[in-house]
Amino acid sequence: MPSSSLPVPVVDPAWLAPRLAEPDLAVVDASWYLPAAGRDPRAEYRAGHVPGAVFWDLDTLSDAASPLPHTMPAPAALAQDVGRLGLATGDRIVVYDGSGVNLSAARAWWMLRALGHGQVAVLDGGLAAWRAAGLPLEAGEVRRPPARFEPRPADARFISLPELLARVGSGAAVVDARGLGRFTGEEPEPRPGLRSGHIPGSRHLHYADLVGPDGRLRPPDELRRRFDEARVPLDRPVVTTCGSGVSACALILALEQLGHRDHAVYDGSWAEYGGRDDLPVERGPPR
């Protein structure tokens, strides 16, 4: 049995630090950045990470057979890769990244949730919060012994384009986590060959607006206000989207914190939708 239950969906450094040595607790550094950021997440991990953390390579732990970036692999294949990282079915897993805005940690968290793993949380504030608390870092690579991770896939964690269109037709709200300029079409997409704009009728809520200056999730009343200001109806199903399905998961993290449960990520996101000339696109601010 776990030494102590794992608070979900987030834990803070004060909860994590005294539990690092517990045998059923695993920590994952899931840092990833857009190429334009000029950052090397693995090099940064090797320079300093939460002690005991293994590195989750988002590019490797995605579906290599898909023409789209960062799509969810088949559950059995991902479970094997997760086991090779040394993460076991019975582990409590804490995921973080170094972005300060939950850029990629929530993606790894939601992928594990899609495998049916309930005992997984995001470190609130990520690596910056760990450092701000004066807690130690470890250098180098961590190799945990291979473990058995049994997938128990959950329904509707990630959805396809046909499922997106069906949900929109049945009244689900679509929320786009990209920057406002990309949403309105005033800024070009960083990936070549994609149209500018957004899915018709979708709302806009930038993922970075969900955290405060310290990188921690805003309090529930502030999160709810952000969704209200974006005119996202929290009494309806919600589908989140972004550029490639990564930062869309930060919206899911906030929804979970608010107790909203009927939500999914459109996995192809704009990398798929924006590359399809047969699909309608809107430009300008949300209607």
PDB file of C-alpha atoms in Angstrom:
ATOM      1  CA  MET A   1       0.000   0.000   0.000  1.00  0.00           C
ATOM      2  CA  PRO A   2       1.226   3.564  -0.633  1.00  0.00           C
ATOM      3  CA  SER A   3       2.929   5.222   2.311  1.00  0.00           C
ATOM      4  CA  SER A   4       0.540   8.149   1.904  1.00  0.00           C
ATOM      5  CA  SER A   5      -2.156   8.963  -0.607  1.00  0.00           C
ATOM      6  CA  LEU A   6      -1.254  11.144  -3.565  1.00  0.00           C
ATOM      7  CA  PRO A   7      -3.169  14.426  -3.746  1.00  0.00           C
ATOM      8  CA  VAL A   8      -4.458  14.983  -7.275  1.00  0.00           C
ATOM      9  CA  PRO A   9      -4.243  16.648  -9.674  1.00  0.00           C
ATOM     10  CA  VAL A  10      -1.364  18.682  -8.178  1.00  0.00           C
ATOM     11  CA  VAL A  11       1.091  18.379  -5.303  1.00  0.00           C
ATOM     12  CA  ASP A  12       3.427  21.027  -3.961  1.00  0.00           C
ATOM     13  CA  PRO A  13       7.155  20.746  -3.186  1.00  0.00           C
ATOM     14  CA  ALA A  14       6.470  20.600   0.551  1.00  0.00           C
ATOM     15  CA  TRP A  15       4.435  17.423   0.030  1.00  0.00           C
ATOM     16  CA  LEU A  16       6.910  15.814  -2.351  1.00  0.00           C
ATOM     17  CA  ALA A  17      10.267  16.554  -0.706  1.00  0.00           C
ATOM     18  CA  PRO A  18       9.933  14.344   2.404  1.00  0.00           C
ATOM     19  CA  ARG A  19       8.564  11.439   0.337  1.00  0.00           C
ATOM     20  CA  LEU A  20      11.260  11.116  -2.321  1.00  0.00           C
ATOM     21  CA  ALA A  21      12.735   8.000  -0.716  1.00  0.00           C
ATOM     22  CA  GLU A  22       9.426   6.131  -0.527  1.00  0.00           C
ATOM     23  CA  PRO A  23       9.729   3.039  -2.748  1.00  0.00           C
ATOM     24  CA  ASP A  24       6.338   3.392  -4.418  1.00  0.00           C
ATOM     25  CA  LEU A  25       6.837   7.031  -5.390  1.00  0.00           C
ATOM     26  CA  ALA A  26       8.378   8.007  -8.736  1.00  0.00           C
ATOM     27  CA  VAL A  27       9.212  11.434 -10.117  1.00  0.00           C
ATOM     28  CA  VAL A  28       9.251  12.306 -13.820  1.00  0.00           C
ATOM     29  CA  ASP A  29      10.851  15.300 -15.539  1.00  0.00           C
ATOM     30  CA  ALA A  30       8.715  15.789 -18.661  1.00  0.00           C
ATOM     31  CA  SER A  31      10.256  19.053 -19.835  1.00  0.00           C
ATOM     32  CA  TRP A  32       9.824  19.901 -23.514  1.00  0.00           C
ATOM     33  CA  TYR A  33      10.041  23.156 -25.456  1.00  0.00           C
ATOM     34  CA  LEU A  34       9.219  24.466 -28.903  1.00  0.00           C
ATOM     35  CA  PRO A  35      12.328  24.645 -31.129  1.00  0.00           C
ATOM     36  CA  ALA A  36      12.122  28.450 -31.204  1.00  0.00           C
ATOM     37  CA  ALA A  37      12.812  28.496 -27.445  1.00  0.00           C
ATOM     38  CA  GLY A  38      16.378  27.334 -28.079  1.00  0.00           C
ATOM     39  CA  ARG A  39      16.337  25.083 -25.013  1.00  0.00           C
ATOM     40  CA  ASP A  40      17.559  21.516 -24.715  1.00  0.00           C
ATOM     41  CA  PRO A  41      15.314  19.800 -22.138  1.00  0.00           C
ATOM     42  CA  ARG A  42      17.480  16.700 -21.738  1.00  0.00           C
ATOM     43  CA  ALA A  43      20.621  18.770 -21.239  1.00  0.00           C
ATOM     44  CA  GLU A  44      18.825  20.870 -18.643  1.00  0.00           C
ATOM     45  CA  TYR A  45      17.620  17.680 -16.949  1.00  0.00           C
ATOM     46  CA  ARG A  46      21.165  16.342 -16.784  1.00  0.00           C
ATOM     47  CA  ALA A  47      22.378  19.626 -15.318  1.00  0.00           C
ATOM     48  CA  GLY A  48      19.876  19.501 -12.480  1.00  0.00           C
ATOM     49  CA  HIS A  49      16.589  17.756 -11.684  1.00  0.00           C
ATOM     50  CA  VAL A  50      14.481  16.729  -8.712  1.00  0.00           C
ATOM     51  CA  PRO A  51      16.424  13.899  -7.042  1.00  0.00           C
ATOM     52  CA  GLY A  52      15.442  10.515  -8.428  1.00  0.00           C
ATOM     53  CA  ALA A  53      13.519  11.915 -11.389  1.00  0.00           C
ATOM     54  CA  VAL A  54      13.628  10.041 -14.687  1.00  0.00           C
ATOM     55  CA  PHE A  55      13.402  11.909 -17.991  1.00  0.00           C
ATOM     56  CA  TRP A  56      10.232  11.617 -20.070  1.00  0.00           C
ATOM     57  CA  ASP A  57      11.199  12.362 -23.688  1.00  0.00           C
ATOM     58  CA  LEU A  58       7.954  13.609 -25.207  1.00  0.00           C
ATOM     59  CA  ASP A  59       9.222  13.273 -28.758  1.00  0.00           C
ATOM     60  CA  THR A  60      10.171   9.628 -28.178  1.00  0.00           C
ATOM     61  CA  LEU A  61       7.090   8.768 -26.132  1.00  0.00           C
ATOM     62  CA  SER A  62       4.728   9.713 -28.953  1.00  0.00           C
ATOM     63  CA  ASP A  63       3.348   7.736 -31.854  1.00  0.00           C
ATOM     64  CA  ALA A  64       6.267   7.429 -34.280  1.00  0.00           C
ATOM     65  CA  ALA A  65       3.958   6.080 -36.994  1.00  0.00           C
ATOM     66  CA  SER A  66       1.770   9.178 -37.009  1.00  0.00           C
ATOM     67  CA  PRO A  67       2.489  12.015 -39.458  1.00  0.00           C
ATOM     68  CA  LEU A  68       1.360  14.411 -36.711  1.00  0.00           C
ATOM     69  CA  PRO A  69       3.574  15.555 -33.839  1.00  0.00           C
ATOM     70  CA  HIS A  70       3.125  14.260 -30.298  1.00  0.00           C
ATOM     71  CA  THR A  71       0.105  12.047 -30.835  1.00  0.00           C
ATOM     72  CA  MET A  72      -0.802   9.450 -28.235  1.00  0.00           C
ATOM     73  CA  PRO A  73       0.718   6.005 -28.933  1.00  0.00           C
ATOM     74  CA  ALA A  74      -1.245   2.788 -28.682  1.00  0.00           C
ATOM     75  CA  PRO A  75      -1.794   2.064 -24.965  1.00  0.00           C
ATOM     76  CA  ALA A  76       0.148  -1.219 -24.992  1.00  0.00           C
ATOM     77  CA  ALA A  77       3.152   0.379 -26.694  1.00  0.00           C
ATOM     78  CA  LEU A  78       3.183   3.375 -24.350  1.00  0.00           C
ATOM     79  CA  ALA A  79       2.815   1.126 -21.319  1.00  0.00           C
ATOM     80  CA  GLN A  80       5.920  -0.793 -22.383  1.00  0.00           C
ATOM     81  CA  ASP A  81       7.890   2.440 -22.731  1.00  0.00           C
ATOM     82  CA  VAL A  82       6.632   3.665 -19.360  1.00  0.00           C
ATOM     83  CA  GLY A  83       7.735   0.381 -17.801  1.00  0.00           C
ATOM     84  CA  ARG A  84      11.181   0.795 -19.346  1.00  0.00           C
ATOM     85  CA  LEU A  85      11.440   4.108 -17.506  1.00  0.00           C
ATOM     86  CA  GLY A  86      10.984   2.140 -14.297  1.00  0.00           C
ATOM     87  CA  LEU A  87       7.422   3.256 -13.618  1.00  0.00           C
ATOM     88  CA  ALA A  88       5.186   0.508 -12.255  1.00  0.00           C
ATOM     89  CA  THR A  89       1.443   0.027 -12.114  1.00  0.00           C
ATOM     90  CA  GLY A  90       1.351   0.556  -8.353  1.00  0.00           C
ATOM     91  CA  ASP A  91       3.542   3.650  -8.262  1.00  0.00           C
ATOM     92  CA  ARG A  92       2.451   7.106  -7.249  1.00  0.00           C
ATOM     93  CA  ILE A  93       3.896   9.336  -9.961  1.00  0.00           C
ATOM     94  CA  VAL A  94       4.656  13.058  -9.795  1.00  0.00           C
ATOM     95  CA  VAL A  95       5.385  14.854 -13.071  1.00  0.00           C
ATOM     96  CA  TYR A  96       6.952  18.278 -13.561  1.00  0.00           C
ATOM     97  CA  ASP A  97       8.629  20.423 -16.200  1.00  0.00           C
ATOM     98  CA  GLY A  98      10.943  23.433 -16.283  1.00  0.00           C
ATOM     99  CA  SER A  99       8.717  25.800 -18.254  1.00  0.00           C
ATOM    100  CA  GLY A 100       7.114  27.613 -15.335  1.00  0.00           C
ATOM    101  CA  VAL A 101       3.713  27.405 -17.072  1.00  0.00           C
ATOM    102  CA  ASN A 102       2.912  23.652 -17.197  1.00  0.00           C
ATOM    103  CA  LEU A 103       3.819  23.547 -20.881  1.00  0.00           C
ATOM    104  CA  SER A 104       4.491  19.805 -21.067  1.00  0.00           C
ATOM    105  CA  ALA A 105       4.132  18.239 -17.599  1.00  0.00           C
ATOM    106  CA  ALA A 106       0.367  18.127 -17.979  1.00  0.00           C
ATOM    107  CA  ARG A 107       0.760  16.253 -21.279  1.00  0.00           C
ATOM    108  CA  ALA A 108       2.694  13.422 -19.610  1.00  0.00           C
ATOM    109  CA  TRP A 109       0.211  13.482 -16.714  1.00  0.00           C
ATOM    110  CA  TRP A 110      -2.756  13.168 -19.099  1.00  0.00           C
ATOM    111  CA  MET A 111      -1.062  10.400 -21.105  1.00  0.00           C
ATOM    112  CA  LEU A 112      -0.669   8.413 -17.886  1.00  0.00           C
ATOM    113  CA  ARG A 113      -4.284   9.134 -17.006  1.00  0.00           C
ATOM    114  CA  ALA A 114      -5.254   7.849 -20.462  1.00  0.00           C
ATOM    115  CA  LEU A 115      -3.526   4.585 -19.561  1.00  0.00           C
ATOM    116  CA  GLY A 116      -5.854   4.360 -16.572  1.00  0.00           C
ATOM    117  CA  HIS A 117      -3.254   5.411 -13.997  1.00  0.00           C
ATOM    118  CA  GLY A 118      -5.071   7.431 -11.346  1.00  0.00           C
ATOM    119  CA  GLN A 119      -2.174   7.909  -8.930  1.00  0.00           C
ATOM    120  CA  VAL A 120      -0.409  10.631 -10.901  1.00  0.00           C
ATOM    121  CA  ALA A 121      -0.120  14.356 -10.171  1.00  0.00           C
ATOM    122  CA  VAL A 122       1.690  17.429 -11.474  1.00  0.00           C
ATOM    123  CA  LEU A 123       4.204  19.226  -9.276  1.00  0.00           C
ATOM    124  CA  ASP A 124       2.601  22.634  -8.826  1.00  0.00           C
ATOM    125  CA  GLY A 125       5.003  25.305 -10.049  1.00  0.00           C
ATOM    126  CA  GLY A 126       7.341  22.740 -11.559  1.00  0.00           C
ATOM    127  CA  LEU A 127      11.103  22.885 -11.198  1.00  0.00           C
ATOM    128  CA  ALA A 128      11.076  26.613 -10.442  1.00  0.00           C
ATOM    129  CA  ALA A 129       8.892  26.044  -7.374  1.00  0.00           C
ATOM    130  CA  TRP A 130      11.227  23.262  -6.230  1.00  0.00           C
ATOM    131  CA  ARG A 131      14.197  25.600  -6.532  1.00  0.00           C
ATOM    132  CA  ALA A 132      12.344  28.483  -4.879  1.00  0.00           C
ATOM    133  CA  ALA A 133      11.721  26.242  -1.868  1.00  0.00           C
ATOM    134  CA  GLY A 134      15.490  25.802  -1.501  1.00  0.00           C
ATOM    135  CA  LEU A 135      15.314  22.093  -2.231  1.00  0.00           C
ATOM    136  CA  PRO A 136      18.278  20.166  -3.676  1.00  0.00           C
ATOM    137  CA  LEU A 137      18.837  19.176  -7.277  1.00  0.00           C
ATOM    138  CA  GLU A 138      20.581  16.115  -8.660  1.00  0.00           C
ATOM    139  CA  ALA A 139      22.745  16.038 -11.803  1.00  0.00           C
ATOM    140  CA  GLY A 140      23.171  13.294 -14.370  1.00  0.00           C
ATOM    141  CA  GLU A 141      20.774  10.615 -15.610  1.00  0.00           C
ATOM    142  CA  VAL A 142      18.582   8.489 -13.362  1.00  0.00           C
ATOM    143  CA  ARG A 143      17.983   4.883 -14.413  1.00  0.00           C
ATOM    144  CA  ARG A 144      15.276   3.059 -12.502  1.00  0.00           C
ATOM    145  CA  PRO A 145      15.029  -0.720 -12.879  1.00  0.00           C
ATOM    146  CA  PRO A 146      12.530  -1.735 -15.581  1.00  0.00           C
ATOM    147  CA  ALA A 147       9.074  -2.312 -14.158  1.00  0.00           C
ATOM    148  CA  ARG A 148       5.727  -3.719 -15.213  1.00  0.00           C
ATOM    149  CA  PHE A 149       3.160  -1.080 -16.108  1.00  0.00           C
ATOM    150  CA  GLU A 150      -0.244  -2.527 -16.862  1.00  0.00           C
ATOM    151  CA  PRO A 151      -2.418  -0.270 -19.062  1.00  0.00           C
ATOM    152  CA  ARG A 152      -6.090   0.097 -18.232  1.00  0.00           C
ATOM    153  CA  PRO A 153      -7.079   2.544 -20.969  1.00  0.00           C
ATOM    154  CA  ALA A 154      -9.661   5.130 -20.035  1.00  0.00           C
ATOM    155  CA  ASP A 155     -12.249   6.325 -22.518  1.00  0.00           C
ATOM    156  CA  ALA A 156     -12.176   9.707 -24.243  1.00  0.00           C
ATOM    157  CA  ARG A 157      -8.949  11.087 -22.815  1.00  0.00           C
ATOM    158  CA  PHE A 158      -7.688  11.867 -26.332  1.00  0.00           C
ATOM    159  CA  ILE A 159     -10.057  12.131 -29.262  1.00  0.00           C
ATOM    160  CA  SER A 160      -9.666  12.072 -33.051  1.00  0.00           C
ATOM    161  CA  LEU A 161     -10.882  14.560 -35.650  1.00  0.00           C
ATOM    162  CA  PRO A 162     -14.133  12.653 -36.358  1.00  0.00           C
ATOM    163  CA  GLU A 163     -14.807  12.488 -32.618  1.00  0.00           C
ATOM    164  CA  LEU A 164     -14.109  16.217 -32.316  1.00  0.00           C
ATOM    165  CA  LEU A 165     -16.595  17.031 -35.068  1.00  0.00           C
ATOM    166  CA  ALA A 166     -19.194  14.753 -33.479  1.00  0.00           C
ATOM    167  CA  ARG A 167     -18.750  16.377 -30.076  1.00  0.00           C
ATOM    168  CA  VAL A 168     -19.002  19.866 -31.521  1.00  0.00           C
ATOM    169  CA  GLY A 169     -22.218  18.798 -33.214  1.00  0.00           C
ATOM    170  CA  SER A 170     -23.603  17.581 -29.904  1.00  0.00           C
ATOM    171  CA  GLY A 171     -22.853  20.803 -28.042  1.00  0.00           C
ATOM    172  CA  ALA A 172     -19.370  20.396 -26.581  1.00  0.00           C
ATOM    173  CA  ALA A 173     -17.305  23.545 -26.098  1.00  0.00           C
ATOM    174  CA  VAL A 174     -13.907  23.723 -27.835  1.00  0.00           C
ATOM    175  CA  VAL A 175     -11.169  25.704 -26.082  1.00  0.00           C
ATOM    176  CA  ASP A 176      -7.904  26.643 -27.811  1.00  0.00           C
ATOM    177  CA  ALA A 177      -4.795  27.033 -25.626  1.00  0.00           C
ATOM    178  CA  ARG A 178      -2.541  28.692 -28.226  1.00  0.00           C
ATOM    179  CA  GLY A 179      -1.423  32.308 -28.015  1.00  0.00           C
ATOM    180  CA  LEU A 180      -4.026  34.878 -29.028  1.00  0.00           C
ATOM    181  CA  GLY A 181      -2.207  35.933 -32.191  1.00  0.00           C
ATOM    182  CA  ARG A 182      -2.180  32.398 -33.507  1.00  0.00           C
ATOM    183  CA  PHE A 183      -5.828  31.945 -32.570  1.00  0.00           C
ATOM    184  CA  THR A 184      -6.935  35.092 -34.396  1.00  0.00           C
ATOM    185  CA  GLY A 185      -4.696  34.346 -37.370  1.00  0.00           C
ATOM    186  CA  GLU A 186      -2.641  37.517 -36.954  1.00  0.00           C
ATOM    187  CA  GLU A 187       0.525  35.513 -36.221  1.00  0.00           C
ATOM    188  CA  PRO A 188       1.823  32.726 -38.470  1.00  0.00           C
ATOM    189  CA  GLU A 189       1.949  29.160 -37.253  1.00  0.00           C
ATOM    190  CA  PRO A 190       5.411  27.917 -36.218  1.00  0.00           C
ATOM    191  CA  ARG A 191       4.883  24.746 -38.228  1.00  0.00           C
ATOM    192  CA  PRO A 192       5.085  25.271 -41.997  1.00  0.00           C
ATOM    193  CA  GLY A 193       2.123  24.486 -44.229  1.00  0.00           C
ATOM    194  CA  LEU A 194      -0.607  25.242 -41.697  1.00  0.00           C
ATOM    195  CA  ARG A 195      -3.379  27.770 -42.216  1.00  0.00           C
ATOM    196  CA  SER A 196      -3.889  30.533 -39.678  1.00  0.00           C
ATOM    197  CA  GLY A 197      -6.942  30.877 -37.473  1.00  0.00           C
ATOM    198  CA  HIS A 198      -9.000  28.568 -35.299  1.00  0.00           C
ATOM    199  CA  ILE A 199     -11.740  25.945 -35.295  1.00  0.00           C
ATOM    200  CA  PRO A 200     -15.055  27.724 -35.904  1.00  0.00           C
ATOM    201  CA  GLY A 201     -16.900  28.512 -32.692  1.00  0.00           C
ATOM    202  CA  SER A 202     -13.985  27.705 -30.414  1.00  0.00           C
ATOM    203  CA  ARG A 203     -13.053  29.761 -27.368  1.00  0.00           C
ATOM    204  CA  HIS A 204      -9.607  31.022 -26.484  1.00  0.00           C
ATOM    205  CA  LEU A 205      -7.799  30.578 -23.170  1.00  0.00           C
ATOM    206  CA  HIS A 206      -4.006  30.688 -23.236  1.00  0.00           C
ATOM    207  CA  TYR A 207      -2.516  27.969 -21.081  1.00  0.00           C
ATOM    208  CA  ALA A 208      -0.052  30.387 -19.445  1.00  0.00           C
ATOM    209  CA  ASP A 209      -2.978  32.418 -18.055  1.00  0.00           C
ATOM    210  CA  LEU A 210      -3.864  29.514 -15.767  1.00  0.00           C
ATOM    211  CA  VAL A 211      -0.819  30.027 -13.529  1.00  0.00           C
ATOM    212  CA  GLY A 212       0.306  32.931 -11.393  1.00  0.00           C
ATOM    213  CA  PRO A 213       3.688  34.685 -11.438  1.00  0.00           C
ATOM    214  CA  ASP A 214       5.144  31.824  -9.387  1.00  0.00           C
ATOM    215  CA  GLY A 215       4.086  29.245 -11.982  1.00  0.00           C
ATOM    216  CA  ARG A 216       1.547  27.617  -9.683  1.00  0.00           C
ATOM    217  CA  LEU A 217      -2.050  27.015 -10.681  1.00  0.00           C
ATOM    218  CA  ARG A 218      -4.232  29.952  -9.796  1.00  0.00           C
ATOM    219  CA  PRO A 219      -6.706  29.428  -6.920  1.00  0.00           C
ATOM    220  CA  PRO A 220      -9.975  27.762  -7.972  1.00  0.00           C
ATOM    221  CA  ASP A 221     -11.981  30.989  -7.891  1.00  0.00           C
ATOM    222  CA  GLU A 222      -9.459  32.647 -10.208  1.00  0.00           C
ATOM    223  CA  LEU A 223      -9.370  29.644 -12.527  1.00  0.00           C
ATOM    224  CA  ARG A 224     -13.144  29.668 -12.729  1.00  0.00           C
ATOM    225  CA  ARG A 225     -13.081  33.379 -13.526  1.00  0.00           C
ATOM    226  CA  ARG A 226     -10.596  32.766 -16.354  1.00  0.00           C
ATOM    227  CA  PHE A 227     -12.897  30.171 -17.890  1.00  0.00           C
ATOM    228  CA  ASP A 228     -15.891  32.443 -17.378  1.00  0.00           C
ATOM    229  CA  GLU A 229     -14.108  35.361 -19.055  1.00  0.00           C
ATOM    230  CA  ALA A 230     -13.271  33.073 -21.979  1.00  0.00           C
ATOM    231  CA  ARG A 231     -16.989  32.139 -22.108  1.00  0.00           C
ATOM    232  CA  VAL A 232     -16.288  28.451 -21.603  1.00  0.00           C
ATOM    233  CA  PRO A 233     -19.460  26.827 -20.221  1.00  0.00           C
ATOM    234  CA  LEU A 234     -18.327  24.494 -17.456  1.00  0.00           C
ATOM    235  CA  ASP A 235     -21.719  22.822 -17.339  1.00  0.00           C
ATOM    236  CA  ARG A 236     -21.056  21.269 -20.757  1.00  0.00           C
ATOM    237  CA  PRO A 237     -18.491  18.809 -22.157  1.00  0.00           C
ATOM    238  CA  VAL A 238     -15.216  20.495 -23.088  1.00  0.00           C
ATOM    239  CA  VAL A 239     -12.645  19.598 -25.743  1.00  0.00           C
ATOM    240  CA  THR A 240      -9.258  21.310 -25.531  1.00  0.00           C
ATOM    241  CA  THR A 241      -6.880  21.920 -28.403  1.00  0.00           C
ATOM    242  CA  CYS A 242      -3.621  23.747 -29.139  1.00  0.00           C
ATOM    243  CA  GLY A 243      -0.807  23.410 -31.685  1.00  0.00           C
ATOM    244  CA  SER A 244       0.034  19.733 -31.269  1.00  0.00           C
ATOM    245  CA  GLY A 245      -1.957  18.560 -28.233  1.00  0.00           C
ATOM    246  CA  VAL A 246       0.679  19.412 -25.605  1.00  0.00           C
ATOM    247  CA  SER A 247      -0.360  22.668 -23.919  1.00  0.00           C
ATOM    248  CA  ALA A 248      -4.032  21.699 -24.371  1.00  0.00           C
ATOM    249  CA  CYS A 249      -3.441  19.336 -21.458  1.00  0.00           C
ATOM    250  CA  ALA A 250      -2.718  22.305 -19.180  1.00  0.00           C
ATOM    251  CA  LEU A 251      -6.351  23.326 -19.686  1.00  0.00           C
ATOM    252  CA  ILE A 252      -7.395  19.807 -18.690  1.00  0.00           C
ATOM    253  CA  LEU A 253      -5.307  20.092 -15.534  1.00  0.00           C
ATOM    254  CA  ALA A 254      -7.148  23.273 -14.579  1.00  0.00           C
ATOM    255  CA  LEU A 255     -10.527  21.722 -15.375  1.00  0.00           C
ATOM    256  CA  GLU A 256      -9.706  18.753 -13.138  1.00  0.00           C
ATOM    257  CA  GLN A 257      -8.722  21.148 -10.365  1.00  0.00           C
ATOM    258  CA  LEU A 258     -12.163  22.735 -10.708  1.00  0.00           C
ATOM    259  CA  GLY A 259     -13.937  19.382 -10.511  1.00  0.00           C
ATOM    260  CA  HIS A 260     -14.966  19.353 -14.181  1.00  0.00           C
ATOM    261  CA  ARG A 261     -14.806  15.757 -15.439  1.00  0.00           C
ATOM    262  CA  ASP A 262     -16.378  15.646 -18.922  1.00  0.00           C
ATOM    263  CA  HIS A 263     -13.427  16.707 -21.052  1.00  0.00           C
ATOM    264  CA  ALA A 264     -10.919  15.425 -23.602  1.00  0.00           C
ATOM    265  CA  VAL A 265      -7.965  16.599 -25.699  1.00  0.00           C
ATOM    266  CA  TYR A 266      -8.240  16.776 -29.477  1.00  0.00           C
ATOM    267  CA  ASP A 267      -4.964  14.994 -30.110  1.00  0.00           C
ATOM    268  CA  GLY A 268      -4.329  16.158 -33.672  1.00  0.00           C
ATOM    269  CA  SER A 269      -4.971  19.767 -32.642  1.00  0.00           C
ATOM    270  CA  TRP A 270      -4.033  22.526 -35.090  1.00  0.00           C
ATOM    271  CA  ALA A 271      -1.214  20.450 -36.588  1.00  0.00           C
ATOM    272  CA  GLU A 272      -3.977  18.311 -38.091  1.00  0.00           C
ATOM    273  CA  TYR A 273      -6.917  20.685 -38.404  1.00  0.00           C
ATOM    274  CA  GLY A 274      -4.902  23.599 -39.770  1.00  0.00           C
ATOM    275  CA  GLY A 275      -3.335  21.361 -42.383  1.00  0.00           C
ATOM    276  CA  ARG A 276      -6.681  20.242 -43.829  1.00  0.00           C
ATOM    277  CA  ASP A 277      -7.929  22.460 -46.662  1.00  0.00           C
ATOM    278  CA  ASP A 278     -11.333  20.753 -46.547  1.00  0.00           C
ATOM    279  CA  LEU A 279     -12.148  22.027 -43.042  1.00  0.00           C
ATOM    280  CA  PRO A 280     -13.564  25.482 -42.255  1.00  0.00           C
ATOM    281  CA  VAL A 281     -11.406  28.002 -40.416  1.00  0.00           C
ATOM    282  CA  GLU A 282     -12.324  31.194 -38.591  1.00  0.00           C
ATOM    283  CA  ARG A 283     -10.060  34.196 -38.031  1.00  0.00           C
ATOM    284  CA  GLY A 284     -10.362  37.045 -35.619  1.00  0.00           C
ATOM    285  CA  PRO A 285     -11.364  37.105 -31.935  1.00  0.00           C
ATOM    286  CA  PRO A 286     -13.758  34.555 -30.447  1.00  0.00           C
ATOM    287  CA  ARG A 287     -17.384  35.142 -31.378  1.00  0.00           C
TER     288      ARG A 287
END
